[in-house]
Amino acid sequence: MDLRSSTITIIYHYVTAKRLVQVGRVVVLNHGSNTGRIAVIVDILDHNRALIDGPTTGVHRQIISFSHVTLTDIVMNKLPRTIGTTALKRAIKAQHIDEAWNKTAWAQKLAVRNIRGGLSDFDRFKVMRLKKQQRVIVQAQINTLKKSSA
Amino acid sequence: MAIKSDKAQIIPGVSRYSRSQRYSKRGLYLIKKKAAETKKEAAPKSAPPARAAHAANKDLVESLTYSKSRFYPADTVSKPKANHKAVRPTKLRSSIKPGSVLILLAGRFRGKRVVFLKQLESGLLLVTGPYRVNGVPLRRVNQAYTIATSTQIDISGVKIDSSINDSYFAHEKEEKLKGTEEEFFGEGAKKREAPANKVAIQKEVDNQLIPIIAAQPLMKSYLKSSFSLTKGQAPHLMKF
């Protein structure tokens, strides 16, 4: 079957889907040691698997099941099918894909979660204290605003 | 008869040789023969020069009366295994160093965060709250019942009294009014007071530790607080 025509049928049937499996689609890995890293779909093998590559994030070129990745909103422009690793790296840098990913709330949330996971016991205590202080300040501001508006 | 030789046993109680092998090794058939001959001839003279027979000829009476020991016991006495274990000093966990903050997991101070001072000869850890900060006195704990945190306090300048060793923590025996009514109702029982020397030593340690702790922001209240797990926290996945 011609791949291009199969992609068209998918679009036809699921026109409401916002993120499509397509060459150039940036995905986040959610399984294994590369969890949380991004990669790019380089080729689609069948309805379960794709060839991905992440030369800027340390994800090796590999065949991966769609159940092990999550599609993002980011798609690379004009990416030919089965592009090589070096060319892909150049394209990612030229299109500022990593920066675009890091800007998303999703990436920032993952980064914070990573930092929080690596905190020591004393660090966790400090965070707890700072959050308490923050709460006091915010609550005081809310109260003054409430009073002034009433 | 217990088999004495080490070589003759594979493991205690299991012979290396079969019964027939042992029989031929011991050479008792020679003795039997000899004994039979002596009975016949009634004149035991030149013995055959065989090695086994040489041993047999050592004691003529024994060889003559050998038939008595013809039986061997059904149960061989097993030889206890040699113990190669040596008592080695407890190895301090690599994550614990003098000045480490530890979380106690057992005992009446469980959940408390304490400062590790040194390892005692028994292998137990000498810790203190310090007492004035969170109420944990100088105390011995087993390292298995602690979580070592990566938080460190610089205690290189702290002098720990040399009298603090394992015997320092031995309980003093007190006289008991056994079986009396007063004892049962606790009448006239003296209130146990902390020994003055221990109070002094604790103070000395506290006075050295507290300025170091106070120098680090939030450290004092960190030691004051106790550790607990909250929802979604799994200790084996957490970093300390």
XYZ file of C-alpha atoms in Angstrom, chain A residues 117-126 128-130 133, chain B residues 103 113 150-151 217-219 221-222 225 227 238-240:
28
model
C 12.516 14.206 42.211
C 16.205 14.821 42.759
C 15.815 16.967 45.868
C 17.392 15.869 49.112
C 15.503 15.648 52.383
C 16.789 19.049 53.509
C 15.865 20.565 50.121
C 12.328 19.230 50.440
C 12.114 20.844 53.858
C 13.298 24.170 52.420
C 8.007 23.313 52.198
C 9.098 26.368 54.180
C 9.274 28.625 51.102
C 6.044 31.869 53.154
C 16.615 10.052 60.190
C 16.466 13.980 62.482
C 23.044 13.781 52.102
C 22.887 16.777 54.448
C 19.797 28.951 57.556
C 16.810 26.708 58.288
C 19.063 23.944 59.628
C 14.204 24.067 62.311
C 15.012 21.212 59.948
C 11.044 18.864 62.545
C 10.294 13.119 59.158
C 13.195 9.170 47.071
C 16.542 10.762 47.407
C 17.680 11.762 50.820
